[in-house]
Amino acid sequence: MSQPDPAAPTHPRHKVHAYIDVAVVAVVLAGTNLIAHFTTEWASILTVPVAALVLLALVRGRGLGWSELGLSPRHWRRGSLYALGAVALVVSVVAIGAALPLTRPFFLADRYATVSGALIASMIVIPLQTVIPEELAFRGVLHGTLLRAYGARGVFAAGSVLFGLWHIASSFGLTAGNRGLTDIIGDGLAGQVIGIALAVVATAAAGVAFTWLRHRSGSLLAPIALHWSVNGSGALAAAIVWHTTLT
């Protein structure tokens, strides 16, 4: 006899609890985003990692299992295979993009103008401050709570949209710091608004890909690897493009 799926409770009381969990997680994420981007420098460094751990503890206390959170050891092997495939694909695409004259200017991001800065960002800052905490919060905690409340379709739709909206604050000044984008849409107010909109759409689409990997592999390892490869290899490629362009 098949066992009932714990991720899809049918009892009305359980459903209400699942909706409450989703609402609480969403509110905490919104507050975390505001604190991280509009308060102090230390807050920008520590808020997201701390909030991710707090949310993890909170939903564990509410009964979500390690498997629902993508943290079960039984999915590590499958997650690792998907992770390797994702990294290989993204690194290949980034390398081609950095080499082609048409797309090369989009890698001229000011924040990664030096190789040493890009290495520190790629290997330390991006994984610990961005990738792992965000994946734990979105493809772990939010994924698990949305799955219980709305099922897989809700996870893909709501989770991806919320991930896109999460990047509004971090997209301020995006066009001003990227020569390729500035050349196309400008660096004034209109350019900034367009840049933010593009960032939200792009990160929401990325959220779909991250969620698909999480759903298919059952593990956070795969979306973490894809997320890092996009950000980390992009930073390294930007430094290389800056260095070769200037020389």
Tab-separated table of C-alpha atoms in Angstrom:
chain	number	residue	atom	x	y	z
A	1	MET	CA	0.000	0.000	0.000
A	2	SER	CA	1.354	3.416	-0.934
A	3	GLN	CA	1.989	5.901	1.835
A	4	PRO	CA	0.386	9.385	1.852
A	5	ASP	CA	2.596	12.204	0.618
A	6	PRO	CA	3.594	14.400	3.608
A	7	ALA	CA	4.251	17.302	1.251
A	8	ALA	CA	0.599	17.445	0.208
A	9	PRO	CA	-1.615	17.341	3.330
A	10	THR	CA	-5.337	17.150	2.711
A	11	HIS	CA	-6.687	17.921	6.185
A	12	PRO	CA	-8.081	21.505	6.221
A	13	ARG	CA	-6.228	22.317	9.431
A	14	HIS	CA	-2.965	21.177	7.891
A	15	LYS	CA	-3.646	23.329	4.838
A	16	VAL	CA	-4.207	26.399	7.004
A	17	HIS	CA	-0.926	25.739	8.802
A	18	ALA	CA	0.819	25.372	5.441
A	19	TYR	CA	-0.585	28.711	4.234
A	20	ILE	CA	0.548	30.393	7.439
A	21	ASP	CA	4.049	28.944	7.026
A	22	VAL	CA	4.276	30.314	3.479
A	23	ALA	CA	3.118	33.757	4.628
A	24	VAL	CA	5.611	33.852	7.500
A	25	VAL	CA	8.511	32.792	5.268
A	26	ALA	CA	7.575	35.391	2.639
A	27	VAL	CA	7.361	38.184	5.227
A	28	VAL	CA	10.702	37.211	6.780
A	29	LEU	CA	12.342	37.164	3.341
A	30	ALA	CA	10.920	40.597	2.484
A	31	GLY	CA	12.175	42.048	5.778
A	32	THR	CA	15.551	40.388	5.305
A	33	ASN	CA	15.906	41.937	1.865
A	34	LEU	CA	15.134	45.438	3.125
A	35	ILE	CA	17.510	45.152	6.087
A	36	ALA	CA	20.319	43.726	3.960
A	37	HIS	CA	20.152	46.457	1.314
A	38	PHE	CA	19.043	49.587	3.148
A	39	THR	CA	20.687	49.566	6.578
A	40	THR	CA	24.335	49.029	7.532
A	41	GLU	CA	27.289	47.418	5.789
A	42	TRP	CA	27.457	44.668	8.387
A	43	ALA	CA	23.777	43.996	7.879
A	44	SER	CA	24.379	43.561	4.152
A	45	ILE	CA	26.947	40.886	4.955
A	46	LEU	CA	25.236	38.955	7.738
A	47	THR	CA	21.483	39.381	7.380
A	48	VAL	CA	20.772	36.893	4.581
A	49	PRO	CA	22.889	34.016	5.985
A	50	VAL	CA	21.460	34.513	9.483
A	51	ALA	CA	17.890	34.760	8.186
A	52	ALA	CA	18.318	31.553	6.154
A	53	LEU	CA	19.426	29.643	9.262
A	54	VAL	CA	16.588	31.135	11.328
A	55	LEU	CA	14.042	30.137	8.680
A	56	LEU	CA	15.512	26.633	8.549
A	57	ALA	CA	15.161	26.245	12.308
A	58	LEU	CA	11.647	27.682	12.172
A	59	VAL	CA	10.268	25.307	9.551
A	60	ARG	CA	12.037	22.328	11.091
A	61	GLY	CA	10.144	23.185	14.254
A	62	ARG	CA	6.962	23.298	12.181
A	63	GLY	CA	7.560	19.739	11.031
A	64	LEU	CA	9.235	19.989	7.618
A	65	GLY	CA	11.572	17.063	7.042
A	66	TRP	CA	15.096	17.142	5.652
A	67	SER	CA	13.878	15.634	2.386
A	68	GLU	CA	11.265	18.386	1.973
A	69	LEU	CA	14.047	20.914	2.455
A	70	GLY	CA	16.388	19.299	-0.075
A	71	LEU	CA	18.870	18.375	2.636
A	72	SER	CA	18.419	14.609	2.886
A	73	PRO	CA	21.675	12.613	2.451
A	74	ARG	CA	19.830	10.024	0.359
A	75	HIS	CA	19.602	12.578	-2.479
A	76	TRP	CA	23.256	13.665	-2.408
A	77	ARG	CA	24.404	11.329	-5.191
A	78	ARG	CA	21.650	12.361	-7.596
A	79	GLY	CA	22.112	16.002	-6.642
A	80	SER	CA	25.862	15.792	-7.294
A	81	LEU	CA	25.332	14.407	-10.801
A	82	TYR	CA	22.924	17.206	-11.688
A	83	ALA	CA	25.305	19.713	-10.105
A	84	LEU	CA	28.240	18.603	-12.261
A	85	GLY	CA	26.141	18.796	-15.406
A	86	ALA	CA	24.853	22.268	-14.528
A	87	VAL	CA	28.329	23.649	-13.806
A	88	ALA	CA	29.781	22.219	-17.024
A	89	LEU	CA	26.982	23.727	-19.096
A	90	VAL	CA	27.124	27.198	-17.520
A	91	VAL	CA	30.920	27.470	-17.569
A	92	SER	CA	30.894	26.559	-21.276
A	93	VAL	CA	28.233	29.183	-22.048
A	94	VAL	CA	30.039	31.860	-20.021
A	95	ALA	CA	33.344	31.109	-21.731
A	96	ILE	CA	31.731	31.420	-25.161
A	97	GLY	CA	29.952	34.635	-24.160
A	98	ALA	CA	33.163	36.187	-22.863
A	99	ALA	CA	34.980	35.296	-26.058
A	100	LEU	CA	32.423	36.560	-28.590
A	101	PRO	CA	32.764	40.263	-29.561
A	102	LEU	CA	28.968	40.687	-29.552
A	103	THR	CA	28.474	39.590	-25.925
A	104	ARG	CA	31.899	40.448	-24.489
A	105	PRO	CA	30.924	44.016	-23.385
A	106	PHE	CA	28.251	42.617	-21.049
A	107	PHE	CA	31.039	41.155	-18.902
A	108	LEU	CA	32.562	44.584	-18.236
A	109	ALA	CA	31.101	44.932	-14.733
A	110	ASP	CA	32.990	47.462	-12.586
A	111	ARG	CA	32.859	45.382	-9.406
A	112	TYR	CA	34.988	42.634	-10.987
A	113	ALA	CA	37.609	44.804	-12.655
A	114	THR	CA	40.490	43.005	-10.884
A	115	VAL	CA	41.360	39.309	-10.906
A	116	SER	CA	42.053	39.233	-7.146
A	117	GLY	CA	38.699	40.853	-6.381
A	118	ALA	CA	36.894	38.447	-8.684
A	119	LEU	CA	38.595	35.432	-7.069
A	120	ILE	CA	37.614	36.547	-3.568
A	121	ALA	CA	34.070	37.237	-4.740
A	122	SER	CA	33.767	33.967	-6.648
A	123	MET	CA	35.228	31.634	-4.038
A	124	ILE	CA	34.204	33.278	-0.752
A	125	VAL	CA	31.718	36.135	-0.931
A	126	ILE	CA	29.342	34.742	-3.546
A	127	PRO	CA	29.035	31.217	-2.078
A	128	LEU	CA	28.787	32.211	1.603
A	129	GLN	CA	26.903	35.501	1.363
A	130	THR	CA	24.661	34.862	-1.622
A	131	VAL	CA	24.412	31.406	-3.166
A	132	ILE	CA	24.149	29.048	-0.196
A	133	PRO	CA	21.916	31.287	1.968
A	134	GLU	CA	19.591	32.157	-0.935
A	135	GLU	CA	19.262	28.542	-2.043
A	136	LEU	CA	18.640	27.411	1.522
A	137	ALA	CA	15.953	30.089	1.893
A	138	PHE	CA	14.287	29.764	-1.525
A	139	ARG	CA	14.844	26.226	-2.839
A	140	GLY	CA	14.968	24.820	0.676
A	141	VAL	CA	12.605	26.561	3.099
A	142	LEU	CA	10.282	28.365	0.674
A	143	HIS	CA	10.202	25.369	-1.665
A	144	GLY	CA	9.175	23.062	1.164
A	145	THR	CA	6.457	25.336	2.519
A	146	LEU	CA	5.038	26.141	-0.934
A	147	LEU	CA	4.981	22.449	-1.858
A	148	ARG	CA	2.875	21.644	1.183
A	149	ALA	CA	0.473	24.507	0.533
A	150	TYR	CA	0.155	24.646	-3.259
A	151	GLY	CA	1.938	21.666	-4.786
A	152	ALA	CA	4.598	21.641	-7.505
A	153	ARG	CA	2.899	24.265	-9.700
A	154	GLY	CA	2.804	26.683	-6.804
A	155	VAL	CA	6.481	26.083	-6.126
A	156	PHE	CA	7.465	26.876	-9.713
A	157	ALA	CA	5.162	29.892	-10.087
A	158	ALA	CA	5.259	31.626	-6.705
A	159	GLY	CA	8.809	30.589	-5.827
A	160	SER	CA	10.241	31.901	-9.094
A	161	VAL	CA	8.298	35.186	-8.965
A	162	LEU	CA	9.383	35.831	-5.381
A	163	PHE	CA	12.989	35.063	-6.316
A	164	GLY	CA	12.769	37.623	-9.115
A	165	LEU	CA	11.293	40.274	-6.798
A	166	TRP	CA	14.031	39.498	-4.263
A	167	HIS	CA	16.536	41.015	-6.725
A	168	ILE	CA	14.895	44.431	-7.097
A	169	ALA	CA	17.005	46.079	-4.386
A	170	SER	CA	20.259	44.510	-5.569
A	171	SER	CA	19.598	45.761	-9.113
A	172	PHE	CA	19.775	49.471	-8.259
A	173	GLY	CA	22.689	50.902	-10.242
A	174	LEU	CA	22.965	47.749	-12.333
A	175	THR	CA	23.137	49.567	-15.646
A	176	ALA	CA	25.550	52.219	-14.377
A	177	GLY	CA	28.032	49.504	-13.382
A	178	ASN	CA	27.834	47.483	-16.588
A	179	ARG	CA	29.216	48.991	-19.777
A	180	GLY	CA	27.338	46.642	-22.097
A	181	LEU	CA	23.941	47.435	-20.553
A	182	THR	CA	24.687	51.152	-20.375
A	183	ASP	CA	25.425	51.264	-24.101
A	184	ILE	CA	22.031	49.720	-24.877
A	185	ILE	CA	19.557	51.245	-22.388
A	186	GLY	CA	21.500	54.163	-20.894
A	187	ASP	CA	22.313	54.987	-17.281
A	188	GLY	CA	19.562	57.528	-16.476
A	189	LEU	CA	16.347	56.918	-14.561
A	190	ALA	CA	14.660	55.173	-17.479
A	191	GLY	CA	17.706	52.975	-17.965
A	192	GLN	CA	17.738	52.100	-14.295
A	193	VAL	CA	14.056	51.127	-14.318
A	194	ILE	CA	14.538	49.005	-17.428
A	195	GLY	CA	17.625	47.407	-15.875
A	196	ILE	CA	15.710	46.494	-12.728
A	197	ALA	CA	12.842	45.056	-14.760
A	198	LEU	CA	15.253	42.987	-16.840
A	199	ALA	CA	16.983	41.762	-13.689
A	200	VAL	CA	13.677	40.686	-12.129
A	201	VAL	CA	12.631	38.812	-15.273
A	202	ALA	CA	16.052	37.190	-15.652
A	203	THR	CA	16.281	36.082	-12.011
A	204	ALA	CA	12.688	34.811	-12.048
A	205	ALA	CA	13.610	32.720	-15.095
A	206	ALA	CA	16.729	31.547	-13.258
A	207	GLY	CA	14.466	30.671	-10.336
A	208	VAL	CA	12.520	28.335	-12.629
A	209	ALA	CA	15.769	26.590	-13.604
A	210	PHE	CA	16.933	26.344	-9.980
A	211	THR	CA	13.546	24.988	-8.937
A	212	TRP	CA	13.569	22.434	-11.749
A	213	LEU	CA	16.953	21.157	-10.621
A	214	ARG	CA	15.787	21.028	-7.010
A	215	HIS	CA	12.616	19.203	-8.052
A	216	ARG	CA	14.371	16.708	-10.324
A	217	SER	CA	17.331	15.931	-8.077
A	218	GLY	CA	15.619	16.221	-4.693
A	219	SER	CA	18.714	17.997	-3.398
A	220	LEU	CA	19.913	21.557	-2.844
A	221	LEU	CA	23.308	20.573	-4.232
A	222	ALA	CA	22.153	20.983	-7.837
A	223	PRO	CA	20.624	24.499	-7.597
A	224	ILE	CA	23.512	25.635	-5.397
A	225	ALA	CA	25.969	24.484	-8.070
A	226	LEU	CA	24.027	26.162	-10.874
A	227	HIS	CA	23.596	29.381	-8.892
A	228	TRP	CA	27.299	29.509	-8.046
A	229	SER	CA	28.388	28.715	-11.591
A	230	VAL	CA	26.277	31.581	-12.978
A	231	ASN	CA	27.531	34.145	-10.436
A	232	GLY	CA	31.002	32.802	-9.754
A	233	SER	CA	32.107	31.983	-13.278
A	234	GLY	CA	30.542	35.249	-14.422
A	235	ALA	CA	32.705	37.174	-11.955
A	236	LEU	CA	35.871	35.402	-13.078
A	237	ALA	CA	34.987	35.908	-16.737
A	238	ALA	CA	34.399	39.613	-16.076
A	239	ALA	CA	37.857	39.994	-14.542
A	240	ILE	CA	39.459	38.206	-17.474
A	241	VAL	CA	37.568	40.358	-19.972
A	242	TRP	CA	38.575	43.543	-18.135
A	243	HIS	CA	42.210	42.426	-18.023
A	244	THR	CA	42.402	41.436	-21.677
A	245	THR	CA	40.473	44.505	-22.820
A	246	LEU	CA	42.777	46.900	-20.991
A	247	THR	CA	45.884	45.159	-22.199
